[in-house]
Short mmCIF file of C-alpha atoms in Angstrom, two decimals:
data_model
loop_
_atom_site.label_atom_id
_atom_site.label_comp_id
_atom_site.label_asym_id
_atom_site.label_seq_id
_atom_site.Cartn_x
_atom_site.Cartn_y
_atom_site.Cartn_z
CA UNK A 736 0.00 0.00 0.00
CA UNK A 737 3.28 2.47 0.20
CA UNK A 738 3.20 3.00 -3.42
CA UNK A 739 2.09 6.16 -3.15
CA UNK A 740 5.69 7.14 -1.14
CA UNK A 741 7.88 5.91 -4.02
CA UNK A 742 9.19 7.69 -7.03
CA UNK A 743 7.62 10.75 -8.13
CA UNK A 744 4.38 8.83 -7.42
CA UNK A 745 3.31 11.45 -4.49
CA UNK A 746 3.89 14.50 -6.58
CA UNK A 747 1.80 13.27 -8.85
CA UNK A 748 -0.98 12.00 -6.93
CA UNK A 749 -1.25 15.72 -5.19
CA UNK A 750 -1.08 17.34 -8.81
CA UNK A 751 -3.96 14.85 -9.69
CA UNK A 752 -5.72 15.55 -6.45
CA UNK A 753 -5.84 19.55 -6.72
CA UNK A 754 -6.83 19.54 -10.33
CA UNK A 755 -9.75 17.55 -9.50
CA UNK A 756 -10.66 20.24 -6.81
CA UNK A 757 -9.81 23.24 -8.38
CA UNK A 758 -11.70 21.45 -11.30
CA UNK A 759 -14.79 21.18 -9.35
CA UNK A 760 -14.57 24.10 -7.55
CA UNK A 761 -15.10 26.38 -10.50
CA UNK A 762 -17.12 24.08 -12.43
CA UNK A 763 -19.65 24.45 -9.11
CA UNK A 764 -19.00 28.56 -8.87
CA UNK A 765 -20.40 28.58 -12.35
CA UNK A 766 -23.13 25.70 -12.14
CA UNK A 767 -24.53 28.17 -8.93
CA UNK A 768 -24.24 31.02 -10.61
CA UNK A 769 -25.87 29.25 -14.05
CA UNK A 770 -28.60 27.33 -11.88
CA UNK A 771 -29.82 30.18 -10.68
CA UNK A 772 -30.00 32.23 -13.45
CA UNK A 773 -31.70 29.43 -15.32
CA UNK A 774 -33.96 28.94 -12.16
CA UNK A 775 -35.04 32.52 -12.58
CA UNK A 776 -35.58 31.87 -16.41
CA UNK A 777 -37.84 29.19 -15.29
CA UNK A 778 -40.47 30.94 -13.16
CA UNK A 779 -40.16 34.23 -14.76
CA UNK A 780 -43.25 35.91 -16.48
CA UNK A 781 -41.24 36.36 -20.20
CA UNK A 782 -42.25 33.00 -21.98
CA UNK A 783 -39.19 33.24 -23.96
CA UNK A 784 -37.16 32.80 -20.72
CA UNK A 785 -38.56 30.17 -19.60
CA UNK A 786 -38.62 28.47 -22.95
CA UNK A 787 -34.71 28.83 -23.41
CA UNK A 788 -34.48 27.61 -19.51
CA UNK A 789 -36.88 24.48 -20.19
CA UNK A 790 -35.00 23.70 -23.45
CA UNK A 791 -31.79 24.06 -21.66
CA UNK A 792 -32.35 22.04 -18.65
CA UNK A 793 -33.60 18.75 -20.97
CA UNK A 794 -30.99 19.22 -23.29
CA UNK A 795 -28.25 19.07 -20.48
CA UNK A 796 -29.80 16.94 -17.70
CA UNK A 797 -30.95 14.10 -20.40
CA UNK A 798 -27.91 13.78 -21.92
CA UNK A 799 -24.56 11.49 -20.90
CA UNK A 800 -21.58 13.48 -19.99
CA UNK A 801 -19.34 11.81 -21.62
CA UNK A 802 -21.12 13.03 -25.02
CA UNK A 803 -21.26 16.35 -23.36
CA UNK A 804 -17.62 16.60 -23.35
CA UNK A 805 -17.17 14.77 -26.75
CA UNK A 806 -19.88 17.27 -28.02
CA UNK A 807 -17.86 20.76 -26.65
CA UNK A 808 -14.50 18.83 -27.47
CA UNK A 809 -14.89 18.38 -30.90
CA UNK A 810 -17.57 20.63 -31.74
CA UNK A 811 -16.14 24.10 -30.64
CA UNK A 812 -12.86 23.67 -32.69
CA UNK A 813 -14.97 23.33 -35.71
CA UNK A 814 -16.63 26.59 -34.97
CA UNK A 815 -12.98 27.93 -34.68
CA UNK A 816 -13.52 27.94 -30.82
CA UNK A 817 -10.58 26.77 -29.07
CA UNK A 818 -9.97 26.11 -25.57
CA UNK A 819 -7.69 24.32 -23.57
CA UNK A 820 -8.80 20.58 -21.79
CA UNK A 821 -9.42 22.15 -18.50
CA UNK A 822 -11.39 25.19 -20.06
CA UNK A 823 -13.30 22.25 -21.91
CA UNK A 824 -13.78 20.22 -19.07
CA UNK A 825 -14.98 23.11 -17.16
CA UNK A 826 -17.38 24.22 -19.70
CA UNK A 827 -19.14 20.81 -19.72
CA UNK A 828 -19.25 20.58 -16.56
CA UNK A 829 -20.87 23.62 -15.37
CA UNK A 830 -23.37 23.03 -18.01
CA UNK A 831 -24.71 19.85 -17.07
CA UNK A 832 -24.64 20.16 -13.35
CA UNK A 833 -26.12 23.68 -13.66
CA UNK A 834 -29.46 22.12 -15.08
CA UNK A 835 -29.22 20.09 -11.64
CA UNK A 836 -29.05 23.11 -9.52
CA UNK A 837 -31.69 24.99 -11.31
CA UNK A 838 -34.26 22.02 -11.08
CA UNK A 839 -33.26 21.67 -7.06
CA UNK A 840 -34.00 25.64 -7.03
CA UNK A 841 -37.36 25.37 -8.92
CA UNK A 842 -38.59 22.48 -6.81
CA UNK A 843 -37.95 24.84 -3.64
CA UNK A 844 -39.20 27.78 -4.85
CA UNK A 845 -42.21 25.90 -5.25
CA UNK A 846 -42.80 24.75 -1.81
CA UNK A 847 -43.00 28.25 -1.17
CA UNK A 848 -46.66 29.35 -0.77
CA UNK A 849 -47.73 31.13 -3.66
CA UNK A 850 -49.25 33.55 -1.61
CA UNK A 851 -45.98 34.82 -0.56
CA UNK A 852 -45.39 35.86 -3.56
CA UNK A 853 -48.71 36.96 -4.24
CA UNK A 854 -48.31 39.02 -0.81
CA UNK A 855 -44.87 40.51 -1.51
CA UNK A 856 -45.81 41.56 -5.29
CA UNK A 857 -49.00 43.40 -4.17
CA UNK A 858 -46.66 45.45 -1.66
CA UNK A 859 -44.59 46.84 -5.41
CA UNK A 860 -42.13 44.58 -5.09
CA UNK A 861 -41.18 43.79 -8.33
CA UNK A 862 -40.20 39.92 -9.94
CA UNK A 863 -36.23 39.93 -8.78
CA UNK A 864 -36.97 41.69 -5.44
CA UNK A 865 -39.87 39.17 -4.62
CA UNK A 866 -37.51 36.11 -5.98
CA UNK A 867 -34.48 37.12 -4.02
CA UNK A 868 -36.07 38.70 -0.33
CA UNK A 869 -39.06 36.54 -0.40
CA UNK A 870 -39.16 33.44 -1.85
CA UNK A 871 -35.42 32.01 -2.13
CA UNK A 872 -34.51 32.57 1.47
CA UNK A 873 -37.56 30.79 2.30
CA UNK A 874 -36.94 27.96 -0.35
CA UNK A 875 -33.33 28.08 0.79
CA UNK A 876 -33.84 25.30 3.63
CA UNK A 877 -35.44 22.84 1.64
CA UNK A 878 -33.11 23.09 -1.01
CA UNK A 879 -29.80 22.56 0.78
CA UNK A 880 -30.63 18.37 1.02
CA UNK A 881 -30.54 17.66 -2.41
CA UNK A 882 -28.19 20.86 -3.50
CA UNK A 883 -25.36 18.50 -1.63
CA UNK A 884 -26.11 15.58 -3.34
CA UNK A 885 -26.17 17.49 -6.74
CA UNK A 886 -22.64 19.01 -5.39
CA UNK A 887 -21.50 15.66 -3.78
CA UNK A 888 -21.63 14.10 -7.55
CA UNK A 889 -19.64 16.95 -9.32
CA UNK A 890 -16.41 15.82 -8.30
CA UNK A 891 -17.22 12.49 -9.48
CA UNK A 892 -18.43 13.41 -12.64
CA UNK A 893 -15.37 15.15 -12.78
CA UNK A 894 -13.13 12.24 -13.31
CA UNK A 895 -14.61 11.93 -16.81
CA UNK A 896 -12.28 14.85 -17.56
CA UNK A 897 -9.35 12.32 -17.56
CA UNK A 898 -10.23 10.66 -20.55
CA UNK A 899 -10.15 14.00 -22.15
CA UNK A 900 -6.77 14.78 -21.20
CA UNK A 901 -6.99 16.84 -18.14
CA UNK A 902 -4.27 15.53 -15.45
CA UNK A 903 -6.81 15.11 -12.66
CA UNK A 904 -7.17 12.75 -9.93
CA UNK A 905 -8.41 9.60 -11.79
CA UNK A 906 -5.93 10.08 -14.81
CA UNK A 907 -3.41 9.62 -12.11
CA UNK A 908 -4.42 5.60 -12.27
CA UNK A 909 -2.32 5.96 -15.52
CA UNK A 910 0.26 6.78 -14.48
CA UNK A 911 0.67 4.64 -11.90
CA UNK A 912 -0.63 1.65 -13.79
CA UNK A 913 2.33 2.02 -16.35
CA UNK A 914 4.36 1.34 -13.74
CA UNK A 915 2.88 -1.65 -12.94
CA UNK A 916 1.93 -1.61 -9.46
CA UNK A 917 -1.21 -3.47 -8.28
CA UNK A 918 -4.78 -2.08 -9.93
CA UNK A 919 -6.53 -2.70 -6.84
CA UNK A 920 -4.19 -0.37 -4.59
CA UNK A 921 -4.42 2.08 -6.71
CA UNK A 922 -8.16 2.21 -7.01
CA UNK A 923 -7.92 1.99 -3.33
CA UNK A 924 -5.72 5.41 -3.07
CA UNK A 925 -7.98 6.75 -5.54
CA UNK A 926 -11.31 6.04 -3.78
CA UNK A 927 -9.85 7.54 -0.58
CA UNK A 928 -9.04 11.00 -2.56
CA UNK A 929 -12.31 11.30 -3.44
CA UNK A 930 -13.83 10.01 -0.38
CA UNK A 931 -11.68 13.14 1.23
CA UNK A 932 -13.44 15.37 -1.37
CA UNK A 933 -17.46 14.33 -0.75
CA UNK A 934 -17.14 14.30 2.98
CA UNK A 935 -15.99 17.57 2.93
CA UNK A 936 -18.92 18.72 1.19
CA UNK A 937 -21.21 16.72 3.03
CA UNK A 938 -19.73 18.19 5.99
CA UNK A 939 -20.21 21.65 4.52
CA UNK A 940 -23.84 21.24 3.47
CA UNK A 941 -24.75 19.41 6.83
CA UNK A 942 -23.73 22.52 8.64
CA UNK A 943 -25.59 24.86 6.65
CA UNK A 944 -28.46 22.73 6.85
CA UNK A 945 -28.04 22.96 10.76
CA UNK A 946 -27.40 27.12 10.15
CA UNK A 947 -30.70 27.41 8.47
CA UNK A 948 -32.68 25.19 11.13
CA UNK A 949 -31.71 27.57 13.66
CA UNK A 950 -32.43 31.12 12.00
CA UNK A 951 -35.57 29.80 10.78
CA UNK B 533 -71.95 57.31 7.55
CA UNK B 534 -74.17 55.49 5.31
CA UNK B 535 -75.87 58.77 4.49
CA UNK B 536 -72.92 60.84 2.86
CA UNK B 537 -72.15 58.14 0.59
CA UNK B 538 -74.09 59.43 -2.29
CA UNK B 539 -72.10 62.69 -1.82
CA UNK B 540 -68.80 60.75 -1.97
CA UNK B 541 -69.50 59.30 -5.62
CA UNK B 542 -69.97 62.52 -6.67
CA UNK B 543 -65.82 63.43 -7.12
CA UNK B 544 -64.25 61.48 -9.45
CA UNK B 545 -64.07 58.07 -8.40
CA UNK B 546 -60.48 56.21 -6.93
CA UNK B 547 -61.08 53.67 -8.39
CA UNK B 548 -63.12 52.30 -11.49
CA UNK B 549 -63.93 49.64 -13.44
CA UNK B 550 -65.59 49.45 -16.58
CA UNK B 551 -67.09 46.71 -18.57
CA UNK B 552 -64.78 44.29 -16.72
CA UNK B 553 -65.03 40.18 -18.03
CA UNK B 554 -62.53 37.17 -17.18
CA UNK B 555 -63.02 34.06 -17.70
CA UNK B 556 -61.35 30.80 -16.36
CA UNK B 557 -62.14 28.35 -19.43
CA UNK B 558 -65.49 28.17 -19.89
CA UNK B 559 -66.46 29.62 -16.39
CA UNK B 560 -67.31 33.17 -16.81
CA UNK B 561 -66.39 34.70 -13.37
CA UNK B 562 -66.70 38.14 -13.80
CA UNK B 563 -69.41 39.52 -16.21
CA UNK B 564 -69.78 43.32 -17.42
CA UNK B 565 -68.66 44.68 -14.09
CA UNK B 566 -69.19 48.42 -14.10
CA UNK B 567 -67.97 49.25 -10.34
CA UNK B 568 -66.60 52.91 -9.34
CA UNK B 569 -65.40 53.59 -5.86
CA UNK B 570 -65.10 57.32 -4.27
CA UNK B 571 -62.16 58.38 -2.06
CA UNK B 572 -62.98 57.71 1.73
CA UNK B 573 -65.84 54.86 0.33
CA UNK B 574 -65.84 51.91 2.13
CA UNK B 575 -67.57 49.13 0.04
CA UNK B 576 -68.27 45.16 0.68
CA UNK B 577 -68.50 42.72 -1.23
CA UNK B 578 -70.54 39.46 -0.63
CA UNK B 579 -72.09 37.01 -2.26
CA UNK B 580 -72.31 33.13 -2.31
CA UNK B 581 -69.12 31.23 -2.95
CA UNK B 582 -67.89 31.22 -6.54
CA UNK B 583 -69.45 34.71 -7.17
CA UNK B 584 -66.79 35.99 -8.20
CA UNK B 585 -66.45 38.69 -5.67
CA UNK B 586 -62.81 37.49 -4.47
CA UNK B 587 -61.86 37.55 -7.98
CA UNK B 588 -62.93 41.25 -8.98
CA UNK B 589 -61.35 42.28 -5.70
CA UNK B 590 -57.85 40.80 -6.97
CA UNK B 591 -58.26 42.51 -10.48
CA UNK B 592 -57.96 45.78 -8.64
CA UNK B 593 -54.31 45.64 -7.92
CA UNK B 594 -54.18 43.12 -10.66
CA UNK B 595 -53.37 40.22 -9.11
CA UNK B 596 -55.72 38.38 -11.37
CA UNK B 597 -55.56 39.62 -15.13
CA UNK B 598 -58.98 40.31 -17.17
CA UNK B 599 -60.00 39.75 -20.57
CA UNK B 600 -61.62 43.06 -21.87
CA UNK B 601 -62.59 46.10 -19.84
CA UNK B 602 -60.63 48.65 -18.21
CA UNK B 603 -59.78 49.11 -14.40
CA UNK B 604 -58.54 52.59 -13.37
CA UNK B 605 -56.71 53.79 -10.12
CA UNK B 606 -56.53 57.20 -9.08
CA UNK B 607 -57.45 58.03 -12.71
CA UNK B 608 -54.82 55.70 -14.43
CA UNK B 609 -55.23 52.65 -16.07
CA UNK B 610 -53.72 49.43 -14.70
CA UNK B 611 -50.66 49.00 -16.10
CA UNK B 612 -48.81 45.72 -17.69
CA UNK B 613 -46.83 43.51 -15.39
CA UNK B 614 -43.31 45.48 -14.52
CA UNK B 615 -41.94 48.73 -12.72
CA UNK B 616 -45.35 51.07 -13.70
CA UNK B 617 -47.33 48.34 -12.14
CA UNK B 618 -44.97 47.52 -9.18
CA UNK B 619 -45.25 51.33 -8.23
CA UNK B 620 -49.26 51.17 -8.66
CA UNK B 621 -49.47 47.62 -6.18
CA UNK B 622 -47.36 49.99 -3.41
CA UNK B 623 -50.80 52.32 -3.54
CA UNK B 624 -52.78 49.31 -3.51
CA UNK B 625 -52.73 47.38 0.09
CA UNK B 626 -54.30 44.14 0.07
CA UNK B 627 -54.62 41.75 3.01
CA UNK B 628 -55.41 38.27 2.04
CA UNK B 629 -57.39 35.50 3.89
CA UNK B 630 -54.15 33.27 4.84
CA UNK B 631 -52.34 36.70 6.10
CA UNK B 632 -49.46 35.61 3.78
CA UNK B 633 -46.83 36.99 6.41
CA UNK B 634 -43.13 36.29 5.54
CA UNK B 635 -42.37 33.14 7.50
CA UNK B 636 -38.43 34.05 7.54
CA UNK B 637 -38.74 37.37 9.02
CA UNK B 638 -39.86 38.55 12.33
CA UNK B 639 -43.37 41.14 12.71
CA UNK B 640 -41.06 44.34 12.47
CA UNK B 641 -39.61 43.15 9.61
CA UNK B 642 -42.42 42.16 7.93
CA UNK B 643 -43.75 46.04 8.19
CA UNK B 644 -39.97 47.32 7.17
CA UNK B 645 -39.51 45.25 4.68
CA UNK B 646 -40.95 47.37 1.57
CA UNK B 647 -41.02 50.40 3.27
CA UNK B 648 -37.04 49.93 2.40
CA UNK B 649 -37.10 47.86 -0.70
CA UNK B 650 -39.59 49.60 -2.51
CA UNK B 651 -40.42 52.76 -0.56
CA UNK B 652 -36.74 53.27 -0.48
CA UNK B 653 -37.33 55.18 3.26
CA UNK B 654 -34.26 54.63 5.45
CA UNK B 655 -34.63 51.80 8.00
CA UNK B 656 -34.58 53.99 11.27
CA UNK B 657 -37.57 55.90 9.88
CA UNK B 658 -39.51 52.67 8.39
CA UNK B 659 -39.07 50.57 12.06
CA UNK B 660 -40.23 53.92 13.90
CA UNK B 661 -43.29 53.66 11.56
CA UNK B 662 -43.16 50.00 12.03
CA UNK B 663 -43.21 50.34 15.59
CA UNK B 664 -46.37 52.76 15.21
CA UNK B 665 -48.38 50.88 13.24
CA UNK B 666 -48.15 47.40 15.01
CA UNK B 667 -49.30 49.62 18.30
CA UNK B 668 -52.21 50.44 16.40
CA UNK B 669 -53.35 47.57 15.65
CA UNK B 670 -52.32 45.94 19.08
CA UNK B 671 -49.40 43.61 18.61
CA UNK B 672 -46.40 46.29 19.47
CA UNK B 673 -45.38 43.81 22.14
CA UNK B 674 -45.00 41.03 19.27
CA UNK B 675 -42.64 42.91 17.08
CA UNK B 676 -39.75 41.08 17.71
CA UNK B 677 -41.52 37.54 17.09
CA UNK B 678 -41.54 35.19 13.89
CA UNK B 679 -45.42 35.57 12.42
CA UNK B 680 -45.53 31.13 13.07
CA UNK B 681 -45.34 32.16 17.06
CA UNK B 682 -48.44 34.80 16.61
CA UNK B 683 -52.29 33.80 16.69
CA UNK B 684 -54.26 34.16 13.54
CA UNK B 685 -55.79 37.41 14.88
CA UNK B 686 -52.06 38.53 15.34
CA UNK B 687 -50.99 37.35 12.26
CA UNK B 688 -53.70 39.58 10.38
CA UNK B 689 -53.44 42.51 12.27
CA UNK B 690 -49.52 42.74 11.30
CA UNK B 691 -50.77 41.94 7.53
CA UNK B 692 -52.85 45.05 8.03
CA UNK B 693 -49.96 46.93 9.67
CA UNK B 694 -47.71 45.84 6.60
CA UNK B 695 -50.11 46.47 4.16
CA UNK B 696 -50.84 50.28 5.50
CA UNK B 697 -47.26 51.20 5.94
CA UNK B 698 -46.63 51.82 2.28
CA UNK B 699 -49.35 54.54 3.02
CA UNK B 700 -51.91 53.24 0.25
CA UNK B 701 -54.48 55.14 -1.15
CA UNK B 702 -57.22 52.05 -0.81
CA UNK B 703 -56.98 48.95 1.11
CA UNK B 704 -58.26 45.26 -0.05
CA UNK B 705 -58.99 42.99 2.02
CA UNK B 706 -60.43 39.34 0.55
CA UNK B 707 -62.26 37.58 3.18
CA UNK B 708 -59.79 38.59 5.82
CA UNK B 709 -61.71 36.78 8.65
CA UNK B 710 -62.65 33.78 6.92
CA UNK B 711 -59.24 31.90 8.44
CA UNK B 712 -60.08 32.76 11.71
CA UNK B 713 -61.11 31.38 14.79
CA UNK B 714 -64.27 32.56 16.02
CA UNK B 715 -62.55 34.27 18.98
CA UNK B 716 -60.50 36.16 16.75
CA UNK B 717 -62.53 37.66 13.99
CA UNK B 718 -63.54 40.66 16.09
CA UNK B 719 -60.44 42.03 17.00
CA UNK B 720 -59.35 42.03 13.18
CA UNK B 721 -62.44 43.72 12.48
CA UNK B 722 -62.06 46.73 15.06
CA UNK B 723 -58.96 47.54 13.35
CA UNK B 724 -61.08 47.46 9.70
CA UNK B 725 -63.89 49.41 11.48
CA UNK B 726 -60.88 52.01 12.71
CA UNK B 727 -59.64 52.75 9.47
CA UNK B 728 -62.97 53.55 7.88
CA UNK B 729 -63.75 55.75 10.40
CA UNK B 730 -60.51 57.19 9.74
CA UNK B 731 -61.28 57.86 6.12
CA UNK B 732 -59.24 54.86 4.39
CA UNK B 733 -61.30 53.77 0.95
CA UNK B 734 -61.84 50.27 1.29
CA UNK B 735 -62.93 47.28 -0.67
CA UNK B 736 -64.17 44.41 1.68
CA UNK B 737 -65.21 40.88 0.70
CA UNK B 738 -66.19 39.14 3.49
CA UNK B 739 -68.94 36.95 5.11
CA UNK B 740 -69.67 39.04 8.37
CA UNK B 741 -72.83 41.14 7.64
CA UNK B 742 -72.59 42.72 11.25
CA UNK B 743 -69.12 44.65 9.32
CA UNK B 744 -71.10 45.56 5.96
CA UNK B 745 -73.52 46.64 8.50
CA UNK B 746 -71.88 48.48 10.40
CA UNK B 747 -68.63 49.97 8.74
CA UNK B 748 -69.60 49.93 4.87
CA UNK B 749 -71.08 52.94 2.85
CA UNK B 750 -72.62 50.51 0.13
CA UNK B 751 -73.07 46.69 0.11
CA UNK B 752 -72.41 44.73 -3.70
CA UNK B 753 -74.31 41.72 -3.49
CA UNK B 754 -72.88 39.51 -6.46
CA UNK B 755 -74.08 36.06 -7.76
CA UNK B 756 -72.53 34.30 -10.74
CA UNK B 757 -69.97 36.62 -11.89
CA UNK B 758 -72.39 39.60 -11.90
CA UNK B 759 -73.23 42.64 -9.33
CA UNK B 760 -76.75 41.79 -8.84
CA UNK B 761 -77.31 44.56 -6.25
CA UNK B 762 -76.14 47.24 -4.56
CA UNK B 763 -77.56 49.46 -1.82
CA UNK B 764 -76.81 51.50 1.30
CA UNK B 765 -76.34 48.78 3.99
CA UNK B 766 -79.15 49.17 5.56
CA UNK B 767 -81.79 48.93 2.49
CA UNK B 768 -80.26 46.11 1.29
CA UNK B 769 -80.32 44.04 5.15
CA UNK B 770 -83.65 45.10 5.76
CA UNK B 771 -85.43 45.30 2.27
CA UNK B 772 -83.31 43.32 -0.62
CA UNK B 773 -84.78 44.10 -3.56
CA UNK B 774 -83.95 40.40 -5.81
CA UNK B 775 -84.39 37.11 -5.30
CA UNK B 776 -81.19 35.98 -5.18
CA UNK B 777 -80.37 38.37 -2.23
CA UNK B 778 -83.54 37.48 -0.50
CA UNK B 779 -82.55 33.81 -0.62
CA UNK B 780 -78.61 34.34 0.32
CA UNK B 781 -79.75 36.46 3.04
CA UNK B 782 -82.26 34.39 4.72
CA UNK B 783 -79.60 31.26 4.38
CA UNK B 784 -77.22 33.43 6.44
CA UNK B 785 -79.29 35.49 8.64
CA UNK B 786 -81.61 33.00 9.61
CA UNK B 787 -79.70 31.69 13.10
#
């Protein structure tokens, strides 16, 4: 099991294992800030909107990401768009799991009474103002739950980036497999990386589920 | 107060609606509604359930859209959804029949809330106000509570307090007792009967007579979508001129 000690093998490992966060990390920034733009485009009163937002969330959430990635990797160079892997994987990413977020936001905005809404409109507040003081805060509590499990997968997802040639975590299996050490150690090493990674966020979500349970 | 009411529909009305139809499907709720309300006029609404009285009441501050017609406030038609009609709803006060409080924020800040956001007055001036309304309607000492820890009469009484602290030019109130406990519906009705004495134009849909009795200038009796009567309270409890009021009336008023 001290394969990870020898050689160069550590180095790698912790490249491997910070790509895959710093991977995630953004790829969530922009799935939030995507779900909940989308979310908005989903409940808002311009049909259009809502239309791109529906259209966007089955395109995305029905589709494998694997094709996803083959789709921006070999599509966008034929447009004469070119980014690097990580932009790529990034890009794919955030897509998909931001038609995830927005359909965890829409199903907790609606356990929101409509009358709130109703209530805060007929006081002039207008459609963002209602959506962001009255209705998300109170949608907020039911929606942490399943916003961790949509968060808890990302980093897993991620590791389909290694086929597409970003050095992350499970592209470090490789390299250590050319160098023939056992495949079950490895995948034992790996596992525990990313085991690392979801309790984290588990343990991040559980104590903002707690936050919210107190302030009501 | 009955008496001057004739006098008060002489200015130019607050609010009116003309020729006013909507229809869910096939169910034609409101039909031809021709409906103008004077400044200080404090008017109920009743009628059987499925009248369509709750509707019209929403079209006001158009909560509920209509199909043809035209409904004017403070000479100015309603606008379309957005900023003209955001700033027209902040005239408009409405209390509904499930209060509608917001659950995440305590009783001051339910009454601060838009004073802030939409009223853009600064907070130390809003809470003050706050703070003065809540004592008026008698829940001062629950300012600092979440609305889930108040009674329904509570709860109502701070939707009234929220509603009047954008300083609206008429209130709404659909069937604001009909939630209640039995206990409670008079102490939510003082603080109605307060503000019309006080002058506030009001449109009331609601079930207790002894308020139209009592507080309105001019009772709309409506049945299937239409305004089948209106009178001065007082004619219309004591002498109802149709059939369909005679026979809602004596189902009500008979215990």
């Amino acid at each position: 099991m001290g394969l990870i000690f020898e050689g160069d093998n550590f180095s790698a490992f912790a490249e491997g294992f910070l790509r895959t966060i710093e991977l995630s990390a953004l790829s969530a920034l922009f799935a939030l800030l995507l779900g909940f733009v989308l979310a908005a485009f989903r409940v808002s009163p311009v049909p259009v909107l809502r239309w791109f937002a529906t259209a966007w969330v089955t395109i995305f959430r029905n589709t494998p990401l694997t094709l996803l990635f083959f789709a921006v990797t070999f599509v966008l160079p034929q447009l004469d768009v070119h980014f690097e892997s990580f932009t790529v994987a990034v890009i794919a990413l955030s897509a998909y799991t931001g038609s995830f977020v927005c359909e965890v936001l829409r199903a907790g905005i609606n356990t929101v009474p409509l009358g709130q809404a109703e209530a805060a409109r007929s006081l002039g507040m207008g459609f963002g103002q209602t959506l962001g003081l009255v209705v998300l805060p109170q949608a907020a509590r039911s929606v942490i739950s399943p916003m961790g499990s949509v968060f808890i997968a990302l980093p897993r997802n991620s590791a389909i980036a290694g086929a597409f040639n970003v050095p992350e975590l499970f592209s470090v299996q490789k390299h250590l497999t050319e160098q023939s050490y056992g495949i079950f150690e490895i995948f034992i090493w790996i596992a525990l990386a990313y085991l690392a990674i979801s309790f984290t966020i588990n343990a991040l979500f559980s104590t903002l589920e707690r936050r919210l349970a107190v302030a009501r | 107060m009955t008496e001057n009411s004739a006098e008060l529909r002489d200015a130019a009305p607050l609010v009116a609606l003309r020729g006013v139809n909507k229809h869910y499907g096939a169910l034609h709720v409101l039909q031809d509604i021709d409906l103008e309300i004077a400044q200080g006029e404090v008017v109920v609404l009743i009628g059987p359930s499925g009248s369509g009285k709750s509707t019209l009441c929403r079209t006001i501050n158009r909560l509920e859209t209509i199909d043809s017609g035209s409904i004017e406030v403070d000479g100015k038609p309603l606008p379309a959804e957005g900023r003209e009609l955001a700033r027209l709803r902040a005239q408009v006060g409405m209390v509904f029949q499930s209060f509608n409080l917001f659950s995440h924020k305590t009783v001051l800040e339910n009454v601060v809330l838009a004073q802030v956001k939409v009223g853009k007055v600064a907070k130390a001036e809003a809470e003050k106000t706050a703070r003065e309304l809540l004592e008026r309607v008698g829940v001062g000492a629950q300012a600092d509570k979440y609305p889930s820890q108040l009674s329904g009469g509570q709860q109502q009484r701070v939707a009234i307090a929220r509603a009047l602290a954008m300083n609206p030019k008429v209130m709404l109130f659909d069937e604001p007792t009909s939630a209640l406990d039995p206990e409670m519906v008079n102490e939510v009705l003082e603080v109605m009967r307060s503000l019309a004495t006080r002058g506030m134009t009001m449109v009331v849909v609601t079930h207790e007579m002894g308020f139209a009795r009592s507080a309105a200038n001019r009772v709309l009796f409506m049945a299937d979508g239409k305004i089948v009567e209106e009178n001065t309270p007082d004619a219309f409890f004591t002498a109802p001129r149709t059939d369909r009021a005679k026979d809602f009336l004596s189902k009500i008023l008979q215990h």
